[in-house]
Short mmCIF file of C-alpha atoms in Angstrom, two decimals:
data_model
loop_
_atom_site.label_atom_id
_atom_site.label_comp_id
_atom_site.label_asym_id
_atom_site.label_seq_id
_atom_site.Cartn_x
_atom_site.Cartn_y
_atom_site.Cartn_z
CA UNK A 2 213.21 80.34 -11.82
CA UNK A 3 213.04 83.50 -14.63
CA UNK A 4 213.09 86.64 -13.60
CA UNK A 5 209.14 87.43 -14.94
CA UNK A 6 208.44 84.91 -12.36
CA UNK A 7 210.68 86.15 -9.17
CA UNK A 8 209.83 89.40 -9.92
CA UNK A 9 205.77 88.63 -8.85
CA UNK A 10 207.29 86.56 -5.72
CA UNK A 11 209.72 88.97 -4.21
CA UNK A 12 206.09 91.93 -5.25
CA UNK A 13 203.99 89.22 -3.56
CA UNK A 14 206.32 88.89 0.01
CA UNK A 15 205.88 92.51 0.16
CA UNK A 16 202.52 93.13 -0.31
CA UNK A 17 201.91 90.52 1.93
CA UNK A 18 204.51 91.55 4.71
CA UNK A 19 203.39 95.63 4.20
CA UNK A 20 199.94 94.11 5.16
CA UNK A 21 200.19 91.31 7.75
CA UNK A 22 202.20 94.69 9.82
CA UNK A 23 199.58 97.58 8.59
CA UNK A 24 197.37 98.40 11.67
CA UNK A 25 193.87 96.85 12.31
CA UNK A 26 190.65 99.59 12.07
CA UNK A 27 189.26 99.29 15.58
CA UNK A 28 185.87 97.37 15.00
CA UNK A 29 182.50 99.16 14.54
CA UNK A 30 179.62 98.26 14.52
CA UNK A 31 175.62 100.11 13.77
CA UNK A 32 174.59 101.93 11.50
CA UNK A 33 177.04 104.15 11.26
CA UNK A 34 179.49 102.09 9.82
CA UNK A 35 177.51 100.61 6.97
CA UNK A 36 180.05 103.04 4.74
CA UNK A 37 183.24 101.64 6.34
CA UNK A 38 182.00 98.06 6.03
CA UNK A 39 181.20 99.02 2.14
CA UNK A 40 184.69 100.36 1.95
CA UNK A 41 186.41 97.66 3.36
CA UNK A 42 185.16 95.03 0.45
CA UNK A 43 187.14 96.71 -2.07
CA UNK A 44 189.40 95.60 -3.89
CA UNK A 45 192.74 96.45 -2.11
CA UNK A 46 195.20 95.21 -5.92
CA UNK A 47 194.20 95.57 -9.05
CA UNK A 48 196.59 93.77 -12.17
CA UNK A 49 195.88 94.57 -15.65
CA UNK A 50 198.92 94.48 -18.88
CA UNK A 51 200.53 97.24 -21.10
CA UNK A 52 200.60 96.34 -24.73
CA UNK A 53 203.19 97.58 -27.00
CA UNK A 54 202.05 100.73 -28.56
CA UNK A 55 201.75 100.84 -31.63
CA UNK A 56 204.04 102.74 -33.38
CA UNK A 57 206.71 100.32 -31.94
CA UNK A 58 204.25 97.38 -32.88
CA UNK A 59 206.89 96.27 -35.98
CA UNK A 60 210.32 96.83 -33.99
CA UNK A 61 209.14 95.20 -30.75
CA UNK A 62 207.00 93.13 -31.66
CA UNK A 63 206.99 90.98 -28.47
CA UNK A 64 207.36 93.43 -26.17
CA UNK A 65 204.57 93.27 -23.29
CA UNK A 66 204.22 94.39 -19.31
CA UNK A 67 202.34 93.39 -16.21
CA UNK A 68 201.15 96.17 -13.84
CA UNK A 69 200.14 95.37 -9.45
CA UNK A 70 198.59 98.53 -8.06
CA UNK A 71 198.42 97.62 -4.72
CA UNK A 72 197.07 100.68 -2.12
CA UNK A 73 198.33 101.19 1.22
CA UNK A 74 194.94 103.34 2.03
CA UNK A 75 197.27 106.96 2.15
CA UNK A 76 198.88 106.21 -1.10
CA UNK A 77 199.73 103.40 -3.77
CA UNK A 78 202.72 100.47 -4.49
CA UNK A 79 202.38 101.19 -8.49
CA UNK A 80 204.85 98.21 -9.18
CA UNK A 81 205.90 97.95 -13.36
CA UNK A 82 207.48 94.79 -14.37
CA UNK A 83 208.36 95.21 -18.28
CA UNK A 84 209.36 92.07 -20.82
CA UNK A 85 210.34 92.09 -25.21
CA UNK A 86 213.06 95.13 -24.60
CA UNK A 87 216.29 95.70 -25.98
CA UNK A 88 218.73 95.31 -22.35
CA UNK A 89 219.95 97.86 -20.24
CA UNK A 90 218.36 100.90 -22.38
CA UNK A 91 216.33 103.25 -19.99
CA UNK A 92 212.89 103.97 -20.79
CA UNK A 93 210.70 106.93 -18.74
CA UNK A 94 207.12 106.19 -17.47
CA UNK A 95 203.90 108.61 -17.71
CA UNK A 96 200.12 108.80 -16.29
CA UNK A 97 198.19 109.95 -19.56
CA UNK A 98 195.01 111.15 -20.49
CA UNK A 99 194.48 108.81 -23.22
CA UNK A 100 197.12 106.04 -24.27
CA UNK A 101 196.96 107.30 -27.31
CA UNK A 102 198.87 110.20 -29.01
CA UNK A 103 198.49 112.99 -28.67
CA UNK A 104 198.55 111.83 -24.87
CA UNK A 105 196.12 114.55 -23.33
CA UNK A 106 197.75 115.51 -20.11
CA UNK A 107 200.86 114.03 -19.05
CA UNK A 108 202.48 113.42 -15.61
CA UNK A 109 206.41 112.08 -15.19
CA UNK A 110 206.19 109.56 -12.53
CA UNK A 111 209.76 107.68 -13.39
CA UNK A 112 212.37 105.67 -14.90
CA UNK A 113 212.99 101.52 -15.65
CA UNK A 114 216.45 100.33 -16.98
CA UNK A 115 215.81 97.01 -18.43
CA UNK A 116 218.21 94.19 -17.52
CA UNK A 117 220.48 92.42 -20.33
CA UNK A 118 217.31 89.66 -20.90
CA UNK A 119 215.44 92.84 -22.43
CA UNK A 120 213.18 93.37 -18.20
CA UNK A 121 212.26 96.25 -16.54
CA UNK A 122 211.08 96.49 -12.94
CA UNK A 123 209.93 99.45 -11.44
CA UNK A 124 208.38 100.39 -8.22
CA UNK A 125 207.17 103.61 -7.49
CA UNK A 126 205.00 105.43 -4.21
CA UNK A 127 202.38 108.20 -5.23
CA UNK A 128 198.53 108.03 -5.91
CA UNK A 129 197.80 105.54 -8.27
CA UNK A 130 193.89 104.84 -8.53
CA UNK A 131 190.42 106.41 -8.57
CA UNK A 132 191.31 110.14 -7.32
CA UNK A 133 194.58 110.37 -9.51
CA UNK A 134 194.47 113.74 -11.53
CA UNK A 135 195.70 116.95 -12.04
CA UNK A 136 194.44 120.29 -11.42
CA UNK A 137 195.41 124.67 -12.10
CA UNK A 138 192.76 127.06 -10.33
CA UNK A 139 194.29 129.75 -11.90
CA UNK A 140 197.53 131.37 -13.98
CA UNK A 141 200.30 131.53 -11.55
CA UNK A 142 202.13 135.69 -12.11
CA UNK A 143 204.66 134.35 -12.57
CA UNK A 144 206.33 132.78 -15.50
CA UNK A 145 207.27 129.00 -15.28
CA UNK A 146 210.98 128.33 -14.69
CA UNK A 147 212.92 127.43 -17.63
CA UNK A 148 215.39 125.04 -17.53
CA UNK A 149 215.51 122.54 -20.09
CA UNK A 150 215.87 125.33 -23.79
CA UNK A 151 215.32 123.43 -26.94
CA UNK A 152 217.06 122.67 -28.32
CA UNK A 153 218.43 120.05 -26.75
CA UNK A 154 214.48 119.85 -25.34
CA UNK A 155 212.74 118.76 -28.04
CA UNK A 156 209.90 121.31 -27.68
CA UNK A 157 210.39 125.15 -25.40
CA UNK A 158 209.50 125.03 -21.87
CA UNK A 159 206.15 127.02 -21.49
CA UNK A 160 206.55 131.23 -20.44
CA UNK A 161 202.97 131.00 -18.80
CA UNK A 162 201.37 128.73 -16.82
CA UNK A 163 197.40 126.82 -17.98
CA UNK A 164 194.36 126.75 -15.63
CA UNK A 165 192.20 123.58 -15.86
CA UNK A 166 189.99 122.09 -13.75
CA UNK A 167 191.12 118.43 -12.69
CA UNK A 168 191.48 116.63 -15.03
CA UNK A 169 191.77 112.13 -14.01
CA UNK A 170 194.68 110.30 -15.52
CA UNK A 171 193.79 106.57 -15.51
CA UNK A 172 196.25 105.15 -17.73
CA UNK A 173 199.90 104.36 -17.99
CA UNK A 174 202.17 104.76 -21.12
CA UNK A 175 206.73 103.82 -21.36
CA UNK A 176 208.93 106.24 -23.49
CA UNK A 177 212.22 105.21 -25.15
CA UNK A 178 214.10 107.73 -23.02
CA UNK A 179 216.31 108.68 -26.32
CA UNK A 180 215.49 108.06 -29.77
CA UNK A 181 219.18 107.15 -30.29
CA UNK A 182 218.40 103.74 -28.44
CA UNK A 183 215.38 103.44 -30.47
CA UNK A 184 217.10 103.87 -33.56
CA UNK A 185 219.28 101.08 -32.81
CA UNK A 186 216.49 99.09 -31.66
CA UNK A 187 215.62 99.30 -35.03
CA UNK A 188 212.09 101.84 -34.09
CA UNK A 189 211.27 104.71 -35.73
CA UNK A 190 214.17 107.62 -33.68
CA UNK A 191 210.86 110.05 -33.76
CA UNK A 192 212.13 112.83 -31.02
CA UNK A 193 209.31 113.03 -28.24
CA UNK A 194 209.24 115.55 -24.97
CA UNK A 195 208.47 112.45 -22.23
CA UNK A 196 212.01 112.31 -20.41
CA UNK A 197 212.90 114.58 -17.62
CA UNK A 198 214.97 116.55 -19.99
CA UNK A 199 211.90 116.63 -22.62
CA UNK A 200 214.72 114.58 -25.44
CA UNK A 201 212.69 111.45 -25.39
CA UNK A 202 212.07 108.68 -27.90
CA UNK A 203 209.01 107.36 -29.32
CA UNK A 204 205.92 105.45 -26.70
CA UNK A 205 206.92 101.69 -26.67
CA UNK A 206 203.65 100.26 -23.96
CA UNK A 207 200.84 102.36 -23.57
CA UNK A 208 197.43 100.37 -21.09
CA UNK A 209 195.81 99.44 -24.30
CA UNK A 210 192.76 97.79 -24.94
CA UNK A 211 191.46 100.03 -22.14
CA UNK A 212 188.61 103.07 -23.11
CA UNK A 213 189.76 106.84 -24.12
CA UNK A 214 187.68 107.41 -21.20
CA UNK A 215 188.18 104.31 -18.61
CA UNK A 216 191.91 103.82 -18.09
CA UNK A 217 192.32 101.30 -15.56
CA UNK A 218 194.06 103.44 -12.73
CA UNK A 219 189.90 104.16 -12.55
CA UNK A 220 189.54 100.41 -11.13
CA UNK A 221 190.86 100.69 -7.64
CA UNK A 222 189.53 103.07 -5.29
CA UNK A 223 190.33 104.22 -2.24
CA UNK A 224 189.68 103.39 1.15
#
């Protein structure tokens, strides 16, 4: 059995154990329970693919990924399985506003490291559904901390805060953690700010062909 199928089987077992162990909802009858019964029919798991990004299509034509997003009600488990990537290197996963540049508002989720077959798996716990968003009700009077200077960061950190109404983030993107690793894989050695130190490589996977205004996370509603 290859590692990709093995990861899927393990995830299915984990979800079955956790959902089976969860306490059942109290029995509910009457008109007041109509909304609860309607919610109970919504899917608690969605699955979708990751496609190779335009900038990596020539150097990593076989790169792909599978995402399994399962809701436990108060939070989600986001299982991301990637394959066809260079072996034994790190990548950075982001929740993004739109799949391709300029990406819009973006939030750093975590890292995925590939094995010696070019396969990698990440499990992330958080809010990954129709309610995923960022907001800044106002500009703080205190400037943001300056932690990662430029250079070596690709862009300098902001010196003032920002204000924005809620913006929903329904797309995902995966970046090389290092521009040097990208170059070794035959990809462009372009530096981007998409890692924890703001000096990553290019994007390799994203959630195309979902439309810009309707990324896949919108399809999972909170129970």
